[in-house]
Coordinates of N, CA and C in Angstrom, one line a residue:
X147 N 0.9 -1.2 0.0 CA 0.0 0.0 0.0 C 0.9 1.2 0.0
X148 N 0.5 2.2 -0.8 CA 1.3 3.4 -0.9 C 1.1 4.4 0.2
X149 N 2.0 5.4 0.4 CA 1.8 6.3 1.5 C 0.5 7.1 1.3
X150 N 0.2 7.4 0.1 CA -1.1 8.2 -0.2 C -2.3 7.4 0.3
X151 N -2.3 6.0 -0.1 CA -3.4 5.2 0.3 C -3.5 5.0 1.8
X152 N -2.4 4.9 2.4 CA -2.4 4.8 3.9 C -3.0 6.0 4.5
X153 N -2.6 7.2 4.1 CA -3.1 8.5 4.6 C -4.6 8.6 4.4
X154 N -5.1 8.1 3.2 CA -6.5 8.2 3.0 C -7.3 7.3 4.0
X155 N -6.8 6.1 4.3 CA -7.5 5.3 5.2 C -7.4 5.9 6.6
X156 N -6.2 6.4 7.0 CA -6.1 6.9 8.3 C -6.9 8.2 8.6
X157 N -7.2 8.9 7.5 CA -8.0 10.2 7.7 C -9.5 10.0 7.6
X158 N -9.9 8.8 7.5 CA -11.4 8.6 7.5 C -11.9 8.9 8.9
X159 N -12.9 9.8 9.0 CA -13.3 10.2 10.4 C -13.9 9.1 11.2
X160 N -13.7 9.2 12.5 CA -14.2 8.2 13.4 C -15.4 8.6 14.1
X161 N -15.7 9.9 14.1 CA -16.9 10.5 14.8 C -18.0 10.9 13.8
X162 N -19.2 11.0 14.3 CA -20.3 11.4 13.4 C -20.1 12.9 12.9
X163 N -19.5 13.7 13.8 CA -19.3 15.1 13.4 C -18.2 15.1 12.3
X164 N -17.2 14.3 12.4 CA -16.2 14.2 11.4 C -16.7 13.7 10.1
X165 N -17.6 12.7 10.1 CA -18.2 12.2 8.9 C -19.1 13.2 8.2
X166 N -19.8 14.1 9.0 CA -20.6 15.1 8.4 C -19.7 16.1 7.7
X167 N -18.6 16.5 8.4 CA -17.7 17.5 7.7 C -17.1 16.9 6.5
X168 N -16.7 15.7 6.5 CA -16.1 15.0 5.3 C -17.2 15.0 4.2
X169 N -18.4 14.7 4.5 CA -19.5 14.7 3.6 C -19.8 16.1 3.0
X170 N -19.7 17.1 3.8 CA -19.8 18.5 3.3 C -18.7 18.8 2.3
X171 N -17.5 18.4 2.6 CA -16.4 18.6 1.7 C -16.6 17.9 0.3
X172 N -17.1 16.7 0.4 CA -17.4 15.9 -0.8 C -18.5 16.5 -1.6
X173 N -19.6 17.0 -0.9 CA -20.7 17.6 -1.6 C -20.2 18.9 -2.3
X174 N -19.4 19.7 -1.6 CA -18.8 20.9 -2.2 C -17.9 20.6 -3.4
X175 N -17.1 19.6 -3.2 CA -16.3 19.2 -4.3 C -17.1 18.7 -5.6
X176 N -18.2 18.1 -5.3 CA -19.1 17.7 -6.4 C -19.5 18.9 -7.2
X177 N -20.0 19.9 -6.5 CA -20.4 21.2 -7.2 C -19.3 21.9 -7.9
X178 N -18.1 22.0 -7.2 CA -17.0 22.7 -7.8 C -16.4 22.0 -9.0
X179 N -16.1 20.7 -8.9 CA -15.5 20.0 -10.0 C -16.6 19.9 -11.1
X180 N -17.8 19.7 -10.7 CA -18.9 19.5 -11.8 C -19.1 20.8 -12.6
X181 N -19.0 21.9 -12.0 CA -19.2 23.2 -12.7 C -18.0 23.7 -13.4
X182 N -16.8 23.5 -12.8 CA -15.6 24.1 -13.3 C -14.5 23.2 -13.8
X183 N -14.7 21.9 -13.5 CA -13.6 20.9 -13.9 C -12.5 20.8 -12.9
X184 N -11.7 19.8 -13.0 CA -10.7 19.5 -12.0 C -9.6 20.6 -12.0
X185 N -9.1 21.0 -13.2 CA -7.9 21.9 -13.3 C -8.3 23.3 -12.8
X186 N -9.5 23.7 -13.1 CA -9.9 25.1 -12.7 C -10.4 25.2 -11.3
X187 N -10.5 24.1 -10.6 CA -11.0 24.2 -9.2 C -9.8 24.2 -8.2
X188 N -9.9 25.0 -7.2 CA -8.9 25.0 -6.2 C -9.4 24.4 -4.9
X189 N -8.5 24.1 -4.0 CA -9.0 23.6 -2.7 C -9.8 24.7 -2.0
X190 N -9.4 26.0 -2.2 CA -10.1 27.1 -1.6 C -11.5 27.2 -2.1
X191 N -11.7 26.9 -3.4 CA -13.1 26.8 -3.9 C -14.0 25.8 -3.2
X192 N -13.4 24.7 -2.9 CA -14.1 23.6 -2.2 C -14.4 24.0 -0.8
X193 N -13.4 24.5 -0.1 CA -13.7 24.9 1.4 C -14.7 26.0 1.5
X194 N -14.6 27.0 0.6 CA -15.6 28.1 0.6 C -17.0 27.6 0.4
X195 N -17.2 26.7 -0.5 CA -18.5 26.1 -0.8 C -19.0 25.3 0.5
X196 N -18.0 24.6 1.1 CA -18.4 23.8 2.3 C -18.5 24.6 3.5
X197 N -18.1 25.9 3.5 CA -18.1 26.8 4.7 C -17.2 26.2 5.8
X198 N -16.0 25.7 5.4 CA -15.1 25.2 6.4 C -13.8 25.9 6.2
X199 N -12.9 25.9 7.2 CA -11.6 26.6 7.1 C -10.7 25.7 6.2
X200 N -9.8 26.4 5.6 CA -8.8 25.7 4.7 C -8.1 24.6 5.4
X201 N -7.7 24.9 6.7 CA -7.0 23.9 7.4 C -7.8 22.6 7.7
X202 N -9.1 22.8 7.8 CA -10.0 21.7 8.0 C -9.9 20.7 6.9
X203 N -9.7 21.2 5.6 CA -9.6 20.3 4.5 C -8.5 19.3 4.7
X204 N -7.4 19.7 5.2 CA -6.3 18.8 5.3 C -6.4 17.8 6.5
X205 N -7.4 18.0 7.3 CA -7.7 17.0 8.3 C -8.3 15.7 7.6
X206 N -8.9 15.9 6.5 CA -9.6 14.8 5.8 C -8.9 14.4 4.5
X207 N -8.2 15.3 3.8 CA -7.6 15.0 2.5 C -6.3 15.7 2.4
X208 N -5.3 15.0 1.7 CA -4.0 15.6 1.6 C -3.9 16.5 0.4
X209 N -4.8 16.4 -0.6 CA -4.6 17.2 -1.8 C -5.9 17.3 -2.6
X210 N -5.9 18.1 -3.6 CA -7.1 18.2 -4.5 C -7.2 16.8 -5.3
X211 N -6.1 16.2 -5.6 CA -6.2 14.9 -6.3 C -6.8 13.9 -5.4
X212 N -6.5 13.9 -4.2 CA -7.1 12.9 -3.3 C -8.6 13.1 -3.1
X213 N -9.1 14.3 -2.9 CA -10.5 14.5 -2.8 C -11.2 14.2 -4.1
X214 N -10.6 14.4 -5.2 CA -11.2 14.1 -6.5 C -11.4 12.6 -6.6
X215 N -10.4 11.8 -6.3 CA -10.5 10.4 -6.3 C -11.5 9.9 -5.3
X216 N -11.5 10.5 -4.1 CA -12.5 10.1 -3.1 C -13.9 10.4 -3.6
X217 N -14.1 11.5 -4.3 CA -15.4 11.9 -4.9 C -15.9 10.9 -5.9
X218 N -15.0 10.4 -6.8 CA -15.4 9.4 -7.8 C -15.9 8.2 -7.1
X219 N -15.2 7.7 -6.1 CA -15.7 6.5 -5.3 C -17.0 6.8 -4.6
X220 N -17.1 8.0 -4.0 CA -18.3 8.4 -3.3 C -19.5 8.5 -4.2
X221 N -19.3 9.0 -5.4 CA -20.4 9.1 -6.3 C -20.9 7.7 -6.8
X222 N -19.9 6.8 -6.9 CA -20.3 5.4 -7.2 C -21.1 4.8 -6.1
X223 N -20.7 5.0 -4.9 CA -21.5 4.5 -3.7 C -22.9 5.1 -3.6
X224 N -22.9 6.4 -3.9 CA -24.2 7.1 -3.9 C -25.2 6.5 -5.0
X225 N -24.6 6.3 -6.2 CA -25.4 5.7 -7.3 C -25.9 4.4 -6.9
X226 N -25.0 3.5 -6.4 CA -25.5 2.1 -6.1 C -26.5 2.1 -4.9
X227 N -26.3 3.0 -3.9 CA -27.2 3.1 -2.8 C -28.6 3.6 -3.3
X228 N -28.6 4.6 -4.2 CA -29.9 5.1 -4.7 C -30.6 4.0 -5.5
X229 N -29.9 3.3 -6.3 CA -30.6 2.2 -7.1 C -31.0 1.1 -6.3
X230 N -30.2 0.6 -5.3 CA -30.5 -0.5 -4.5 C -31.8 -0.2 -3.7
X231 N -32.0 1.0 -3.2 CA -33.2 1.4 -2.5 C -34.4 1.3 -3.4
X232 N -34.3 1.6 -4.6 CA -35.4 1.6 -5.5 C -35.7 0.3 -6.2
X233 N -34.8 -0.6 -6.2 CA -35.1 -1.9 -6.8 C -35.5 -2.9 -5.7
X234 N -35.4 -2.5 -4.5 CA -35.7 -3.5 -3.4 C -37.2 -4.0 -3.5
X235 N -37.3 -5.3 -3.4 CA -38.7 -5.8 -3.5 C -39.1 -6.2 -4.9
X236 N -38.2 -6.0 -5.9 CA -38.6 -6.4 -7.2 C -38.8 -7.9 -7.3
X237 N -39.8 -8.4 -8.0 CA -40.1 -9.9 -7.9 C -39.1 -10.8 -8.7
X238 N -38.4 -10.2 -9.7 CA -37.4 -11.0 -10.5 C -36.4 -10.1 -11.1
X239 N -35.4 -10.7 -11.8 CA -34.3 -9.9 -12.3 C -34.8 -8.9 -13.4
X240 N -35.7 -9.3 -14.3 CA -36.1 -8.4 -15.3 C -36.8 -7.2 -14.8
X241 N -37.6 -7.3 -13.8 CA -38.2 -6.2 -13.1 C -37.1 -5.3 -12.4
X242 N -36.1 -6.0 -11.9 CA -35.0 -5.3 -11.2 C -34.3 -4.4 -12.3
X243 N -34.1 -5.0 -13.5 CA -33.4 -4.2 -14.6 C -34.2 -3.0 -14.9
X244 N -35.5 -3.1 -15.0 CA -36.4 -2.0 -15.3 C -36.3 -0.9 -14.3
X245 N -36.5 -1.3 -13.0 CA -36.5 -0.3 -11.9 C -35.1 0.3 -11.8
X246 N -34.1 -0.5 -12.0 CA -32.7 0.0 -11.9 C -32.4 1.1 -12.9
X247 N -32.9 0.9 -14.2 CA -32.6 1.9 -15.2 C -33.4 3.2 -14.9
X248 N -34.6 3.0 -14.5 CA -35.4 4.2 -14.2 C -34.7 5.0 -13.0
X249 N -34.3 4.2 -12.0 CA -33.6 4.9 -10.9 C -32.3 5.6 -11.3
X250 N -31.6 5.0 -12.3 CA -30.3 5.6 -12.7 C -30.6 6.9 -13.5
X251 N -31.6 6.9 -14.3 CA -32.0 8.2 -15.0 C -32.4 9.2 -14.0
X252 N -33.1 8.8 -13.0 CA -33.5 9.8 -12.0 C -32.3 10.3 -11.2
X253 N -31.4 9.4 -10.9 CA -30.2 9.8 -10.2 C -29.4 10.8 -11.0
X254 N -29.2 10.6 -12.3 CA -28.5 11.5 -13.2 C -29.2 12.9 -13.2
X255 N -30.5 12.9 -13.1 CA -31.2 14.2 -13.1 C -31.0 14.9 -11.8
X256 N -30.9 14.1 -10.7 CA -30.7 14.7 -9.4 C -29.3 15.1 -9.1
X257 N -28.3 14.5 -9.9 CA -26.9 14.8 -9.7 C -26.3 15.0 -11.1
X258 N -26.6 16.2 -11.7 CA -26.1 16.4 -13.1 C -24.6 16.5 -13.3
X259 N -23.9 16.7 -12.2 CA -22.4 16.8 -12.2 C -21.8 15.4 -12.4
X260 N -22.6 14.3 -12.2 CA -22.1 13.0 -12.2 C -21.3 12.7 -13.5
X261 N -21.8 13.0 -14.6 CA -21.2 12.6 -15.9 C -19.9 13.4 -16.1
X262 N -19.9 14.7 -15.8 CA -18.7 15.5 -16.0 C -17.6 15.0 -15.1
X263 N -17.9 14.7 -13.9 CA -16.8 14.2 -12.9 C -16.3 12.9 -13.3
X264 N -17.2 11.9 -13.6 CA -16.8 10.6 -13.9 C -16.0 10.6 -15.2
X265 N -16.5 11.3 -16.2 CA -15.7 11.3 -17.5 C -14.4 12.0 -17.4
X266 N -14.3 13.1 -16.6 CA -13.0 13.8 -16.4 C -12.0 12.9 -15.7
X267 N -12.6 12.0 -14.8 CA -11.6 11.1 -14.1 C -10.9 10.1 -15.0
X268 N -11.5 9.9 -16.2 CA -10.8 9.0 -17.2 C -9.4 9.6 -17.5
X269 N -9.3 10.9 -17.4 CA -8.0 11.5 -17.8 C -7.2 12.0 -16.5
X270 N -7.9 12.4 -15.5 CA -7.3 13.0 -14.3 C -6.8 11.8 -13.4
X271 N -7.7 10.8 -13.3 CA -7.4 9.7 -12.3 C -7.9 8.4 -13.0
X272 N -7.2 7.9 -14.0 CA -7.7 6.8 -14.8 C -7.9 5.5 -13.9
X273 N -7.1 5.3 -12.9 CA -7.3 4.2 -12.0 C -8.7 4.3 -11.2
X274 N -9.0 5.5 -10.8 CA -10.3 5.7 -10.1 C -11.4 5.5 -11.1
X275 N -11.3 5.9 -12.3 CA -12.3 5.8 -13.4 C -12.6 4.3 -13.6
X276 N -11.5 3.5 -13.8 CA -11.6 2.1 -14.0 C -12.3 1.4 -12.8
X277 N -11.8 1.8 -11.6 CA -12.4 1.2 -10.4 C -13.8 1.5 -10.2
X278 N -14.3 2.7 -10.6 CA -15.7 3.0 -10.6 C -16.5 2.0 -11.3
X279 N -16.1 1.7 -12.5 CA -16.9 0.7 -13.3 C -16.6 -0.7 -13.0
X280 N -15.4 -1.0 -12.5 CA -15.2 -2.4 -12.1 C -16.1 -2.8 -10.9
X281 N -16.3 -1.9 -10.0 CA -17.1 -2.2 -8.8 C -18.6 -2.5 -9.3
X282 N -19.1 -1.6 -10.2 CA -20.4 -1.9 -10.8 C -20.5 -3.2 -11.5
X283 N -19.4 -3.5 -12.3 CA -19.4 -4.7 -13.1 C -19.4 -6.0 -12.2
X284 N -18.6 -6.0 -11.1 CA -18.5 -7.1 -10.2 C -19.8 -7.4 -9.6
X285 N -20.5 -6.4 -9.1 CA -21.7 -6.6 -8.4 C -22.8 -7.0 -9.4
X286 N -22.8 -6.4 -10.6 CA -23.8 -6.7 -11.6 C -23.6 -8.2 -12.0
X287 N -22.4 -8.6 -12.3 CA -22.2 -10.0 -12.7 C -22.7 -11.0 -11.6
X288 N -22.4 -10.6 -10.3 CA -22.8 -11.5 -9.3 C -24.3 -11.6 -9.2
X289 N -25.0 -10.4 -9.4 CA -26.5 -10.4 -9.4 C -27.0 -11.2 -10.5
X290 N -26.4 -11.1 -11.7 CA -26.9 -11.9 -12.9 C -26.7 -13.4 -12.6
X291 N -25.6 -13.8 -12.1 CA -25.3 -15.2 -11.8 C -26.3 -15.7 -10.8
X292 N -26.6 -15.0 -9.8 CA -27.6 -15.4 -8.8 C -29.0 -15.5 -9.5
X293 N -29.3 -14.6 -10.4 CA -30.6 -14.7 -11.1 C -30.6 -15.9 -12.0
X294 N -29.5 -16.2 -12.6 CA -29.4 -17.4 -13.5 C -29.6 -18.7 -12.6
X295 N -29.1 -18.7 -11.4 CA -29.3 -19.9 -10.6 C -30.7 -20.0 -10.2
X296 N -31.4 -18.9 -10.1 CA -32.9 -18.9 -9.7 C -33.7 -19.2 -11.0
X297 N -33.1 -19.3 -12.2 CA -33.9 -19.5 -13.4 C -34.6 -18.3 -13.9
X298 N -34.1 -17.1 -13.5 CA -34.8 -15.8 -14.0 C -34.1 -15.3 -15.3
X299 N -32.9 -15.7 -15.6 CA -32.3 -15.3 -16.8 C -31.6 -16.5 -17.5
X300 N -31.4 -16.4 -18.8 CA -30.8 -17.5 -19.5 C -29.3 -17.6 -19.1
X301 N -28.8 -18.8 -19.1 CA -27.4 -19.1 -18.8 C -26.5 -18.5 -19.9
X302 N -25.3 -18.0 -19.5 CA -24.4 -17.4 -20.4 C -23.3 -16.7 -19.7
X303 N -22.5 -16.0 -20.5 CA -21.4 -15.2 -20.0 C -21.9 -13.9 -19.3
X304 N -22.2 -14.1 -18.0 CA -22.9 -13.0 -17.3 C -22.0 -11.8 -17.1
X305 N -20.6 -12.0 -17.1 CA -19.7 -10.8 -17.0 C -19.8 -9.9 -18.2
X306 N -19.8 -10.6 -19.4 CA -20.0 -9.8 -20.6 C -21.3 -9.1 -20.7
X307 N -22.3 -9.8 -20.3 CA -23.7 -9.2 -20.2 C -23.7 -8.0 -19.3
X308 N -23.0 -8.2 -18.2 CA -23.0 -7.1 -17.2 C -22.4 -5.8 -17.8
X309 N -21.3 -5.9 -18.5 CA -20.7 -4.8 -19.2 C -21.7 -4.2 -20.2
X310 N -22.4 -5.0 -20.9 CA -23.3 -4.5 -21.9 C -24.4 -3.7 -21.3
X311 N -25.0 -4.3 -20.2 CA -26.1 -3.6 -19.5 C -25.6 -2.3 -18.8
X312 N -24.4 -2.3 -18.3 CA -23.9 -1.1 -17.7 C -23.7 0.0 -18.8
X313 N -23.2 -0.4 -19.9 CA -23.0 0.6 -21.0 C -24.4 1.1 -21.5
X314 N -25.4 0.3 -21.5 CA -26.7 0.8 -21.9 C -27.2 1.8 -20.9
X315 N -27.1 1.5 -19.6 CA -27.5 2.4 -18.6 C -26.8 3.7 -18.6
X316 N -25.5 3.7 -18.8 CA -24.7 4.9 -18.8 C -25.2 5.8 -19.9
X317 N -25.5 5.3 -21.1 CA -25.9 6.2 -22.2 C -27.4 6.6 -22.1
X318 N -28.2 5.7 -21.6 CA -29.6 6.1 -21.3 C -29.6 7.2 -20.3
X319 N -28.8 7.1 -19.3 CA -28.7 8.2 -18.2 C -28.2 9.5 -18.8
X320 N -27.3 9.4 -19.7 CA -26.7 10.6 -20.4 C -27.8 11.2 -21.3
X321 N -28.5 10.4 -22.1 CA -29.5 10.9 -23.0 C -30.7 11.5 -22.3
X322 N -31.2 10.7 -21.3 CA -32.5 11.1 -20.7 C -32.4 11.7 -19.3
X323 N -31.2 11.6 -18.8 CA -31.0 12.2 -17.5 C -30.4 13.6 -17.6
X324 N -29.6 13.8 -18.7 CA -28.9 15.1 -18.8 C -29.3 15.9 -20.1
X325 N -29.4 15.2 -21.2 CA -29.7 15.9 -22.5 C -31.2 16.1 -22.7
X326 N -32.0 15.1 -22.4 CA -33.4 15.2 -22.7 C -34.2 14.9 -21.4
X327 N -34.4 15.9 -20.6 CA -34.9 15.6 -19.2 C -36.4 15.6 -19.2
X328 N -37.1 15.9 -20.3 CA -38.5 15.9 -20.3 C -39.2 14.6 -20.6
X329 N -38.4 13.6 -21.0 CA -39.0 12.2 -21.2 C -39.3 11.5 -19.9
X330 N -40.4 10.8 -19.8 CA -40.7 10.0 -18.7 C -39.8 8.9 -18.5
X331 N -39.0 8.8 -17.4 CA -38.1 7.7 -17.2 C -38.8 6.3 -17.2
X332 N -40.0 6.3 -16.8 CA -40.7 5.0 -16.9 C -41.0 4.5 -18.3
X333 N -41.3 5.5 -19.2 CA -41.4 5.2 -20.6 C -40.1 4.7 -21.2
X334 N -39.1 5.4 -20.9 CA -37.7 4.9 -21.4 C -37.4 3.5 -20.8
X335 N -37.7 3.3 -19.6 CA -37.4 2.0 -18.9 C -38.2 0.9 -19.6
X336 N -39.5 1.2 -20.0 CA -40.3 0.1 -20.6 C -39.7 -0.3 -22.0
X337 N -39.2 0.7 -22.7 CA -38.6 0.4 -24.0 C -37.3 -0.4 -23.9
X338 N -36.5 0.0 -23.0 CA -35.2 -0.7 -22.8 C -35.5 -2.1 -22.2
X339 N -36.4 -2.2 -21.3 CA -36.8 -3.5 -20.7 C -37.2 -4.5 -21.7
X340 N -38.0 -4.0 -22.7 CA -38.4 -4.9 -23.8 C -37.2 -5.4 -24.6
X341 N -36.3 -4.5 -24.8 CA -35.1 -4.9 -25.5 C -34.3 -5.9 -24.7
X342 N -34.2 -5.7 -23.4 CA -33.4 -6.7 -22.6 C -34.1 -8.0 -22.6
X343 N -35.5 -8.0 -22.5 CA -36.2 -9.2 -22.4 C -36.4 -10.0 -23.7
X344 N -36.5 -9.2 -24.8 CA -36.8 -9.8 -26.1 C -35.8 -9.7 -27.2
X345 N -34.8 -8.8 -26.9 CA -33.8 -8.6 -28.0 C -34.4 -7.9 -29.2
X346 N -33.7 -8.0 -30.3 CA -34.1 -7.4 -31.6 C -34.7 -8.4 -32.5
X347 N -34.7 -9.6 -32.2 CA -35.3 -10.7 -33.1 C -36.7 -10.4 -33.3
X348 N -37.2 -10.5 -34.6 CA -38.6 -10.2 -34.9 C -39.5 -11.4 -34.4

């Protein structure tokens, strides 16, 4: 483990107050990086948005690079939590796919900075960018394999299918969460769910 990674682990707050302050910094970083990009954002921009002293920043993060990487991971956790809450109770995997896509579009609308931050991380922090999608893929593959075991989806290479479904969700979220926000997410979800369930075969 590198020194930077060690510091990141050590600086995770142990108290509820510290967790709230760290969350405020991440929320402020989401706004600053999302609006201005990584290079144009300073640590001072983040602390001013969070209404905390500059010195407080260094209690939780060593650098702008570190909070950016933490933000990428944090946004992934937020996305997964948002979706998990909204798919809970789905009767089978196909319904889970439908609810999950609708939830992802709604999350993109609620957090419009998501795409700019994640896409910029491809160049600023490529390891964090890859980790963001790797975590999604690993959980998605496991869920599909469990659904296969229950007889809810056809047997096959669930890892490849997971990547395909993730790619579909990412671009549906971009199109209907960011670019075309007046479309009903449920309507979009029904169209995509039909594609997932029935494919393109006539």
